[in-house]
Short mmCIF file of C-alpha atoms and ligand atoms in Angstrom, two decimals:
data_model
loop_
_atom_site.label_atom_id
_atom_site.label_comp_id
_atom_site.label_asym_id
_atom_site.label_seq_id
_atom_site.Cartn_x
_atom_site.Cartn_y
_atom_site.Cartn_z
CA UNK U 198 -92.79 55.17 -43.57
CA UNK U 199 -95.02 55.32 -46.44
CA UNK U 200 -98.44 56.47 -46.16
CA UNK U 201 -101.80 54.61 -47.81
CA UNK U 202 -104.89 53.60 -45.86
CA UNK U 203 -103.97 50.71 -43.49
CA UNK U 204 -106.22 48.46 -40.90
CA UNK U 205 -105.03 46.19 -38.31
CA UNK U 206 -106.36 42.51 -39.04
CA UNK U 207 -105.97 39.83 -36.58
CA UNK U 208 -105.40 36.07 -38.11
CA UNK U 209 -104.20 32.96 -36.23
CA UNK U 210 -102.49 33.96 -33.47
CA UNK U 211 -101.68 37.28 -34.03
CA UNK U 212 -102.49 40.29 -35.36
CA UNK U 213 -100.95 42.75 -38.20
CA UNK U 214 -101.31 46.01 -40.10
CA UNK U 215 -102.05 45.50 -43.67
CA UNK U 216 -103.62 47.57 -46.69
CA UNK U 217 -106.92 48.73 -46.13
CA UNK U 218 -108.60 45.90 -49.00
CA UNK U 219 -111.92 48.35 -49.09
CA UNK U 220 -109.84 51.39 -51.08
CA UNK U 221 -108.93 48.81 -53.36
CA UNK U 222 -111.70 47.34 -54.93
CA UNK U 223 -112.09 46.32 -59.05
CA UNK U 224 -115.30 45.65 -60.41
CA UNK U 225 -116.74 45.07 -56.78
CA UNK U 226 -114.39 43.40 -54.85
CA UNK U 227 -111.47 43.97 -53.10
CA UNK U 228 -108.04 43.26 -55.17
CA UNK U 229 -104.61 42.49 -53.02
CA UNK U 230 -102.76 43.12 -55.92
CA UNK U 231 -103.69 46.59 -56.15
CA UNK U 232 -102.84 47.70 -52.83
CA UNK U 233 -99.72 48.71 -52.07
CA UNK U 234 -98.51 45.62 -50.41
CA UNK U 235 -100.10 42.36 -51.22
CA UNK U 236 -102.30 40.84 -48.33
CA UNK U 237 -105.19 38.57 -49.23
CA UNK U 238 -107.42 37.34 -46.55
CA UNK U 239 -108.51 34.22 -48.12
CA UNK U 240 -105.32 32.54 -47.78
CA UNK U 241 -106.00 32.38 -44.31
CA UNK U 242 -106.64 28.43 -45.11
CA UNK U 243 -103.29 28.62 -47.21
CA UNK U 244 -101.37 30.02 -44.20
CA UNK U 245 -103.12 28.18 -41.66
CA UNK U 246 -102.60 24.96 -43.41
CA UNK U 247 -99.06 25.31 -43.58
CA UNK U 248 -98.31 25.95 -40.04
CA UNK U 249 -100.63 22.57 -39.60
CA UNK U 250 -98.20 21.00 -42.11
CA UNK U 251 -95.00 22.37 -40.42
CA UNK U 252 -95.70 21.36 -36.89
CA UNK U 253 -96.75 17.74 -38.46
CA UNK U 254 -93.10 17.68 -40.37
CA UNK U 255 -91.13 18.77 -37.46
CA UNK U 256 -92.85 15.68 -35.41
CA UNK U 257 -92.41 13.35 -38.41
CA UNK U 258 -88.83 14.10 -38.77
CA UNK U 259 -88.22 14.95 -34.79
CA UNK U 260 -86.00 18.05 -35.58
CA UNK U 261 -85.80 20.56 -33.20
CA UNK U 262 -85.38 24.45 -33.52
CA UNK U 263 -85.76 24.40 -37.66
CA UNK U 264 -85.60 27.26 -39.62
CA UNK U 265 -87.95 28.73 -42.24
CA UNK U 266 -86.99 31.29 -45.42
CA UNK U 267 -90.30 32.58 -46.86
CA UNK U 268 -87.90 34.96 -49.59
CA UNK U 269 -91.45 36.40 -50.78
CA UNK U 270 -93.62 37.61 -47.81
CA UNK U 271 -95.86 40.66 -48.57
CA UNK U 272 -96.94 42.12 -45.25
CA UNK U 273 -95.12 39.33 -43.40
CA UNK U 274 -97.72 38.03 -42.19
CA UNK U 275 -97.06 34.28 -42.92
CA UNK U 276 -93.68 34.54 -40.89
CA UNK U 277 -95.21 36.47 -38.31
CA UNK U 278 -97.51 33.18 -38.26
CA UNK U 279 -94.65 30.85 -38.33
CA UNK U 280 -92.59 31.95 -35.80
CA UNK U 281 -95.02 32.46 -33.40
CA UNK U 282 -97.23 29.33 -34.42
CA UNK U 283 -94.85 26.91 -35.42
CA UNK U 284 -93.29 24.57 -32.07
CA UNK U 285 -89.67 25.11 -31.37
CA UNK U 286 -88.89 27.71 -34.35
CA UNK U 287 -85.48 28.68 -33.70
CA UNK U 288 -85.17 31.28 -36.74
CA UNK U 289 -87.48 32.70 -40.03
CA UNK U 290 -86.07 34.80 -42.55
CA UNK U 291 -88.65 37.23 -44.00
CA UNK U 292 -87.94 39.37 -47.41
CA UNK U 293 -89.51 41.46 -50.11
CA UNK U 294 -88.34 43.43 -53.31
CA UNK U 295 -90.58 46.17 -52.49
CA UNK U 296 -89.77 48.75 -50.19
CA UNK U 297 -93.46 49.40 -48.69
CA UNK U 298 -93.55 45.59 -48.31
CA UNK U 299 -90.21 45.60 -46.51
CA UNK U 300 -91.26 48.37 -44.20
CA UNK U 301 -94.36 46.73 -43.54
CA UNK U 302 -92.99 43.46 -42.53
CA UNK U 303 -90.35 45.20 -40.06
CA UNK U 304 -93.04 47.03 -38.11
CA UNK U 305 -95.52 44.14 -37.99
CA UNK U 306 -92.36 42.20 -36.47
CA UNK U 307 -92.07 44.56 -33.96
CA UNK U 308 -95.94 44.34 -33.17
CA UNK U 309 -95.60 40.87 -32.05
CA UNK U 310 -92.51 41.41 -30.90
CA UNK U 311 -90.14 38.63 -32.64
CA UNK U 312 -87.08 40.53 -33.56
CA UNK U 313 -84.85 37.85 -31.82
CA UNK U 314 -86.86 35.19 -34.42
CA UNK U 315 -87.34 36.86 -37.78
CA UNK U 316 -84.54 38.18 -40.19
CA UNK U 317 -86.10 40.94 -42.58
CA UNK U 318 -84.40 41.36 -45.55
CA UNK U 319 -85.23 43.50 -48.98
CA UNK U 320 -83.25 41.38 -51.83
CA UNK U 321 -84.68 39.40 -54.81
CA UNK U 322 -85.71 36.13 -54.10
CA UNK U 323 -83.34 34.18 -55.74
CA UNK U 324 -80.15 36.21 -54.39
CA UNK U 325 -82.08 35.70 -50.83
CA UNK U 326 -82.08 31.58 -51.94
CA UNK U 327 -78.89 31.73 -52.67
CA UNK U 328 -77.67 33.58 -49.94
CA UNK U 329 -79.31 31.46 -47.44
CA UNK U 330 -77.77 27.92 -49.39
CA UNK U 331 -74.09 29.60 -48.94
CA UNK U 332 -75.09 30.25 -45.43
CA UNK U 333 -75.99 26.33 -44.84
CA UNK U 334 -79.60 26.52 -45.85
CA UNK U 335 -83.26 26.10 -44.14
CA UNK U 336 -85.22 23.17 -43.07
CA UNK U 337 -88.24 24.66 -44.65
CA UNK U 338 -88.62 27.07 -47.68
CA UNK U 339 -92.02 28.57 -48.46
CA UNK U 340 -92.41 30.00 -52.24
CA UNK U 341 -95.63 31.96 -52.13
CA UNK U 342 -95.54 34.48 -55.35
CA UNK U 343 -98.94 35.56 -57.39
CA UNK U 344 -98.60 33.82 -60.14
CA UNK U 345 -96.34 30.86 -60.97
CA UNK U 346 -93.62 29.85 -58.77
CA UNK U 347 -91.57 28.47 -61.09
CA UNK U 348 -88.90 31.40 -61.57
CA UNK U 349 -88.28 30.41 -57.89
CA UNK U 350 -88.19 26.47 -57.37
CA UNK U 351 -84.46 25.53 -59.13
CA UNK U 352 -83.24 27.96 -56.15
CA UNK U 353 -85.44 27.06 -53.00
CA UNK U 354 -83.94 23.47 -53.73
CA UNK U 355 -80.33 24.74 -53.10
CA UNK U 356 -81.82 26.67 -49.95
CA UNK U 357 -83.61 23.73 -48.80
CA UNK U 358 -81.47 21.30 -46.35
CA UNK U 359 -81.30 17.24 -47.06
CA UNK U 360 -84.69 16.19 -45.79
CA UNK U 361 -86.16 19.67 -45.54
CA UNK U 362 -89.57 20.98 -46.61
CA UNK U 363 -90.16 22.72 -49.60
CA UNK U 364 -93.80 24.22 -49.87
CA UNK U 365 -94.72 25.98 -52.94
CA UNK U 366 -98.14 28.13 -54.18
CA UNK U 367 -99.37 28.28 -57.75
CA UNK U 368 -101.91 30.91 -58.73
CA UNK U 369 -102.06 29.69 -62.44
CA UNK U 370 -104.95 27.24 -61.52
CA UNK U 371 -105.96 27.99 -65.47
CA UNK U 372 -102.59 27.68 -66.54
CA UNK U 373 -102.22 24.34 -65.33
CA UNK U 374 -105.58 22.79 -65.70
CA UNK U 375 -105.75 23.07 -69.23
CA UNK U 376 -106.85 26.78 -70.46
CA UNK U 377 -104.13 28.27 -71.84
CA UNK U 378 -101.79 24.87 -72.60
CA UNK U 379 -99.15 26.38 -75.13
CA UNK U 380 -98.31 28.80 -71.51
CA UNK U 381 -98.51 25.44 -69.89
CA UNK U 382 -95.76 24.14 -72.35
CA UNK U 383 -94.02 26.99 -71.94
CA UNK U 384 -93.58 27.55 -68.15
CA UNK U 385 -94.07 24.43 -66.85
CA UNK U 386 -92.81 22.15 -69.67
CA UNK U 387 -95.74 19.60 -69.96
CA UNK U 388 -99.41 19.10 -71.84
CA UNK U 389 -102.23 19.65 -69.69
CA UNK U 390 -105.67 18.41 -71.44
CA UNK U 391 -108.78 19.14 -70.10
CA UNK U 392 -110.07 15.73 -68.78
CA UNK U 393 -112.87 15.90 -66.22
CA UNK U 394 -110.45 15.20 -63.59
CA UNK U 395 -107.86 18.57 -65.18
CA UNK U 396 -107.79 19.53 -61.34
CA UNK U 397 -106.07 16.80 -60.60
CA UNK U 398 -103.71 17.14 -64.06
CA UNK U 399 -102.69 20.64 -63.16
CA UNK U 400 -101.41 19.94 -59.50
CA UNK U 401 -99.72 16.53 -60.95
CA UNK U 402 -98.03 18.72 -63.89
CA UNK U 403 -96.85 21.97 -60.87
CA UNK U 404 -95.39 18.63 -58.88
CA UNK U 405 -93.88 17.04 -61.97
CA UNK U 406 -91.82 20.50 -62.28
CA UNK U 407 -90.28 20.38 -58.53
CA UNK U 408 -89.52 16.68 -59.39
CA UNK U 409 -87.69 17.33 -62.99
CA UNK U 410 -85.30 20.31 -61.11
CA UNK U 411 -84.84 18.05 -58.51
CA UNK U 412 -83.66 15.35 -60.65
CA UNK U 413 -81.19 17.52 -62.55
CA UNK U 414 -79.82 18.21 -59.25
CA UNK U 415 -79.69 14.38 -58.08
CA UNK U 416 -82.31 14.97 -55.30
CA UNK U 417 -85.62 13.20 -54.91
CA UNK U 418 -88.74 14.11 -54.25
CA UNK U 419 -91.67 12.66 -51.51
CA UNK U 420 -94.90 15.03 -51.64
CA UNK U 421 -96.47 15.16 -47.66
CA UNK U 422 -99.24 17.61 -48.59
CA UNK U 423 -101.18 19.16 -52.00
CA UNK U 424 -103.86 20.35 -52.52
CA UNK U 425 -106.28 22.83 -54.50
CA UNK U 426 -108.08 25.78 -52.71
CA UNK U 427 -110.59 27.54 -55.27
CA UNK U 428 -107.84 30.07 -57.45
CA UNK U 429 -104.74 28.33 -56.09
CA UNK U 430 -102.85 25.09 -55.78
CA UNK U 431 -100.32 24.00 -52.45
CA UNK U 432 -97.84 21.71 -52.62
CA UNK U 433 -95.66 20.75 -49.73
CA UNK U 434 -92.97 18.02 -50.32
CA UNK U 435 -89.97 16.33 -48.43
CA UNK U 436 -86.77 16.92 -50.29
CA UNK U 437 -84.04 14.50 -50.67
CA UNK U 438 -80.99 14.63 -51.55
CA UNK U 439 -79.75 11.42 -51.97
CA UNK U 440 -79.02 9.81 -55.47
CA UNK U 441 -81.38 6.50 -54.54
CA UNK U 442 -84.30 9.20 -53.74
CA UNK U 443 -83.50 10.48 -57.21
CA UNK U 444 -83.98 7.09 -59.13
CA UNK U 445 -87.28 6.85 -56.60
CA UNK U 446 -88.88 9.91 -57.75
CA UNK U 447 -87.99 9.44 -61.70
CA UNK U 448 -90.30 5.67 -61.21
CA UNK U 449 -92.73 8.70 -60.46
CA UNK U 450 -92.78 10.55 -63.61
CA UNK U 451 -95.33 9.82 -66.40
CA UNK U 452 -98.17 10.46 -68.28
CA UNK U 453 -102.04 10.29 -67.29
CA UNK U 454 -104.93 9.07 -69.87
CA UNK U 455 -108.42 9.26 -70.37
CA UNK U 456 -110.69 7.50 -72.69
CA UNK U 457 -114.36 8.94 -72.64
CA UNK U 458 -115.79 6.28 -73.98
CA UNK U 459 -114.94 3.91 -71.47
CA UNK U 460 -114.52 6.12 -68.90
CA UNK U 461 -110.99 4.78 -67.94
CA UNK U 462 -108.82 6.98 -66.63
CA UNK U 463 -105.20 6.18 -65.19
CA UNK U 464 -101.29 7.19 -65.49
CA UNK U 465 -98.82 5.31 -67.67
CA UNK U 466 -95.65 5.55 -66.31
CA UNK U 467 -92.56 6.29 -68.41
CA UNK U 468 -90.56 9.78 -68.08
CA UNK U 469 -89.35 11.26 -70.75
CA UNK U 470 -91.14 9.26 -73.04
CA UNK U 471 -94.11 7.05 -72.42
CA UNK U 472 -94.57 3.10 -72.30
CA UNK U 473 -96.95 2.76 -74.58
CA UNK U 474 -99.06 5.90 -76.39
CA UNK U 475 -102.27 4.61 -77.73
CA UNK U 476 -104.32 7.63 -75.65
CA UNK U 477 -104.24 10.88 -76.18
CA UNK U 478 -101.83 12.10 -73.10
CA UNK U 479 -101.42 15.20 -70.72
CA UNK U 480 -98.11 15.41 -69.39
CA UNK U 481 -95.38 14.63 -67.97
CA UNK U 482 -96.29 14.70 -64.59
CA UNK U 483 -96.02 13.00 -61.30
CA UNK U 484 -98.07 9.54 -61.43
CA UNK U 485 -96.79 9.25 -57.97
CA UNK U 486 -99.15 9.42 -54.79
CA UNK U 487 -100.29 12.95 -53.85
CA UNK U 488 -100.10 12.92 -50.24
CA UNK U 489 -98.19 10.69 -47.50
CA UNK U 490 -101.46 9.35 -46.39
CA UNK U 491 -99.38 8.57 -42.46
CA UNK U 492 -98.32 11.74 -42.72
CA UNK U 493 -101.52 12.99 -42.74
CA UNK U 494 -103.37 10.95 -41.00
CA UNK U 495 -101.13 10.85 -37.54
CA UNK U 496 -98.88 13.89 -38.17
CA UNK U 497 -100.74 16.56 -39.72
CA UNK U 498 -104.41 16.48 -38.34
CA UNK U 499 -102.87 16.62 -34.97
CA UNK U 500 -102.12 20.02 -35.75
CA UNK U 501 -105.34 21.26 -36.91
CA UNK U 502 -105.88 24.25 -34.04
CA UNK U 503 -109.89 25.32 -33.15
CA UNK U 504 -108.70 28.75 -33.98
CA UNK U 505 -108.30 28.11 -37.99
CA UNK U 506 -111.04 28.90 -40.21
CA UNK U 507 -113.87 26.06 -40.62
CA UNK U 508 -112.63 26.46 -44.76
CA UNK U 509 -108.87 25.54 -43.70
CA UNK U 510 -110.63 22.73 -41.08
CA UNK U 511 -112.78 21.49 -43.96
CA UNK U 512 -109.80 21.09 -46.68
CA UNK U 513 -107.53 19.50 -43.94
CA UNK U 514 -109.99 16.61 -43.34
CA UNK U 515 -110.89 16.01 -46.93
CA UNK U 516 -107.61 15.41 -48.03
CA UNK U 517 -106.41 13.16 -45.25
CA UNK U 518 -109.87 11.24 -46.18
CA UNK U 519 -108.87 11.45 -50.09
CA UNK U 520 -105.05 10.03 -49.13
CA UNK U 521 -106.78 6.81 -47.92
CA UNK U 522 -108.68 6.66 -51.34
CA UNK U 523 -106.69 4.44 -54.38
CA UNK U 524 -104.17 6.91 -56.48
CA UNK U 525 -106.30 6.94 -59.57
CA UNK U 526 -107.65 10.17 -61.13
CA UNK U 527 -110.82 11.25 -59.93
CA UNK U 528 -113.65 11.24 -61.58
CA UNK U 529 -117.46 13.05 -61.50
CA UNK U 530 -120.72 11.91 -60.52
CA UNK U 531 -122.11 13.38 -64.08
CA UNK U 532 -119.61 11.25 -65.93
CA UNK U 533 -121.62 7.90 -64.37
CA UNK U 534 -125.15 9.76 -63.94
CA UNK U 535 -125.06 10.87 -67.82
CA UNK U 536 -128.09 10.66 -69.55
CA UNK U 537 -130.15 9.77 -66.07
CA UNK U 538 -131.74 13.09 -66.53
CA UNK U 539 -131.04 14.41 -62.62
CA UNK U 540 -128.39 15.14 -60.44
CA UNK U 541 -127.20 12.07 -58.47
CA UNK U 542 -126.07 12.78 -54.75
CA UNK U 543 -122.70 11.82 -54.51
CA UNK U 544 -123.12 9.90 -51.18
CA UNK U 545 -125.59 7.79 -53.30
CA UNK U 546 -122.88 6.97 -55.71
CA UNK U 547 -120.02 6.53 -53.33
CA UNK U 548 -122.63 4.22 -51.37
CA UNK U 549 -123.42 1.79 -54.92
CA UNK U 550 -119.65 1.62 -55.07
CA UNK U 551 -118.82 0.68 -51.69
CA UNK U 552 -121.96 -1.43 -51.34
CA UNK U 553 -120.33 -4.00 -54.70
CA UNK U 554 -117.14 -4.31 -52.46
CA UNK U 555 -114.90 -1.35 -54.21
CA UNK U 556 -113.08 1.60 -52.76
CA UNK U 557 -114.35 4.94 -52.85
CA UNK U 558 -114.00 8.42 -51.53
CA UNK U 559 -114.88 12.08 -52.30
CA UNK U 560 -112.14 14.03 -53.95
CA UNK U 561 -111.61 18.00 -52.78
CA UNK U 562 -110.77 18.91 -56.29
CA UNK U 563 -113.88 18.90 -57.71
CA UNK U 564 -117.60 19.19 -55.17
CA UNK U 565 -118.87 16.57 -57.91
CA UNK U 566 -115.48 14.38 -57.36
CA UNK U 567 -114.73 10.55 -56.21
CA UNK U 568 -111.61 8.61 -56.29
CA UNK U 569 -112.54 5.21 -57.15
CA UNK U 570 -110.76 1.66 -58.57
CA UNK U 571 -114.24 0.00 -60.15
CA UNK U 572 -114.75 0.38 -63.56
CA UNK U 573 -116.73 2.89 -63.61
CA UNK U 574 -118.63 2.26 -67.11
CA UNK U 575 -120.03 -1.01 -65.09
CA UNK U 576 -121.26 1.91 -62.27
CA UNK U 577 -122.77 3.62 -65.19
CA UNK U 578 -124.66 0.58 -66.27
CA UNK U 579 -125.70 -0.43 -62.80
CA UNK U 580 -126.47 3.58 -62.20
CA UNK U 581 -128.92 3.23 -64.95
CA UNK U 582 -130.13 -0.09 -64.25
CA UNK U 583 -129.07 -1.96 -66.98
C1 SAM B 808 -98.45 36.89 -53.11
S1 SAM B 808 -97.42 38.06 -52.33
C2 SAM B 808 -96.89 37.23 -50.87
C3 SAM B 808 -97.97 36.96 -49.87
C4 SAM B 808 -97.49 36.41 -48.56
N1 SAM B 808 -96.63 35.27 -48.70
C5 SAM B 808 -98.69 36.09 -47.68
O1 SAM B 808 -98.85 34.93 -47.23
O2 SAM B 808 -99.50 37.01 -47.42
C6 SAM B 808 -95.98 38.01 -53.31
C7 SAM B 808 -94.92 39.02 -52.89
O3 SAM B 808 -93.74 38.75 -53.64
C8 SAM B 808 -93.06 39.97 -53.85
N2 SAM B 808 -92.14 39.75 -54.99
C9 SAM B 808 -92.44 39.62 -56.30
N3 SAM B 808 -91.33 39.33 -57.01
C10 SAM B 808 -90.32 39.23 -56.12
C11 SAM B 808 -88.95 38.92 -56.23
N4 SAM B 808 -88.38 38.64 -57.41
N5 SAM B 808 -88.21 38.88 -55.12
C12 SAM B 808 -88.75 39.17 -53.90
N6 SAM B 808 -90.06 39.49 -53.73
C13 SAM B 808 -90.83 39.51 -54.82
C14 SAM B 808 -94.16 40.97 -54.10
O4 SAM B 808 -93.71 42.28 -53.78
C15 SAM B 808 -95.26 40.48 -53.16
O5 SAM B 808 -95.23 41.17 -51.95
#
């Protein structure tokens, strides 16, 4: 067994060895990807999430005893959480290229005692993908890398089974929001443009990518679950393989606009090429809705335990609120309070709005955000009391 400075670190239910994050610190904090194997704390809400989303899917869908391939696991913490989390697990299958990770995943599945749940393996992702699609394939596949997923997502959709779950991280928040585009061309094959709602542009572009390699494979797409946590986005989303599903999710493709000087913001639909192209454009991407707002709403807050952190609680109930909100881009309180001279509260605005009949709800991308269908250069005007 290799030797570096380890700690044992309790999260959800149970409780692992990991890297000691204080010998690893840059500038002055701790940095996962330094330490020998990668463990970062703050996706407790990531992990915890995900088990809230997986127990809500396997009620939605009523299966019993699924299984779960996580082909990139670190410590193994995450499918340490799932199988001992997750209701009726029948089987998880746990891998890592690198050998310390590998070791590190076996002993912390002996810890908590589920060898008769979790397969360990020490394989490239892909060949484990593949592997597990020649052996029938999983209900659930959960791509977690540091950095883009993409290398990853053509594969975890021949892993997945019809209907399963396919949840994906994305670590290039910048990538995707607009600050390096050309990369964002590159990797991801669409425009980003930095909007006030880019946030929202940069998950719509990473779910726009699962969408276009489903397509090519004559599956569809239904998103259950995104959302952005600070450096990372999560996207968790049905997948169906079914030609009609396939037509479904191409309806879904498109474009999104913004015009500053109105303030009008929307998606025009049209994939590869756009209905009409008047605005400047950021895309394509998926115009589609987000989140299954009854998935959310009677599936997935049910699974919320006490015992996740108040950050994971918080997220959870703001995007179940935001799902009940219209599926237009958000926008910011400073983009109706400009030129007012002070900050405006955005229960205040959210309040005006309601108050002249309109929807309106906070948005979790953005702490200045609200998803709203008025006009919002009329808000402006009645903002400023014109
Ligand atoms: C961000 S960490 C995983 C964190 C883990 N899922 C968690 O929740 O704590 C990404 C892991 O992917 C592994 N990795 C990178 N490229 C890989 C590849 N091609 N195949 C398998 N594992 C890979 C790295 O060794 C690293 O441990």
């Amino acid at each position: 067994m290799s030797s570096y400075p380890r700690i044992e670190i309790r999260e959800g239910l149970v409780s692992i060895i990991a890297p000691d994050l204080s010998k690893y610190i840059v500038g002055n904090r701790p940095e996962p990807a330094h330490a020998p194997v990668f463990y970062n704390p703050r996706m407790e809400v990531n992990r915890s999430l995900s088990i809230a989303i997986v127990n809500g899917y396997i009620s939605y869908t009523g299966k019993v005893g699924i299984t779960i391939c996580e082909p990139l696991s670190g410590t193994g913490i995450r499918a340490v959480r799932y199988a001992r989390e997750v209701n009726g697990i029948s089987r998880v299958i746990a891998n890592d290229i690198s050998e310390k990770a590998y070791e590190l995943i076996r002993l912390n599945i002996d810890r908590n005692g589920l060898n008769d749940i979790i397969n360990v393996h020490r394989d490239d992702a892909n060949n484990l993908l593949l592997r597990a699609a020649r052996e029938g394939g999983c209900d659930v596949v959960d791509i977690d890398p540091f950095g883009s997923p993409q290398p990853f997502i053509e594969n975890s959709l021949r892993a997945i089974k019809d209907q399963g779950l396919l949840c994906v991280t994305a670590t290039d928040v910048g990538v995707l929001s607009g600050k390096y585009p050309i990369k964002c061309v590159r990797r991801y094959g669409a425009l980003p443009q930095k909007f006030p709602y880019r946030f929202e542009v940069g998950i719509r572009i990473l779910i726009s990518l699962i969408a276009r390699y489903a397509l090519s494979m004559d599956y569809g797409i239904q998103p259950l679950a995104s959302f952005l946590d600070g450096h990372y986005y999560r996207v968790c989303a049905l997948i169906l393989k079914d030609r009609s599903y396939a037509l479904e999710t191409l309806k879904n493709l498109g474009y999104a606009y913004y015009r500053s000087g109105t303030l009008r913001r929307g998606f025009i639909p049209g994939y590869p090429i756009p209905s009409i192209t008047r605005y400047r454009l950021a895309g394509p991407l998926w115009i589609g809705n987000l989140w299954d707002a009854e998935f959310l709403v009677n599936y997935f807050m049910r699974n919320i335990r006490d015992y996740f952190s108040s950050r994971a609680k918080e997220i959870g109930m703001l995007i179940t609120d935001e799902s009940l909100g219209p599926n237009i881009p958000y926008a910011l309180t400073t983009e109706v309070g400009k030129d007012l001279g002070r900050e405006l509260p955005i229960n205040d605005i959210i309040n005006v709005i309601r108050g002249l009949g309109y929807q309106a709800v906070r948005s979790h991308f953005h702490i200045k955000g609200f998803r709203t269908n008025a006009d919002l250069l009329r808000i402006r005007e009645i903002i400023m009391g014109k």
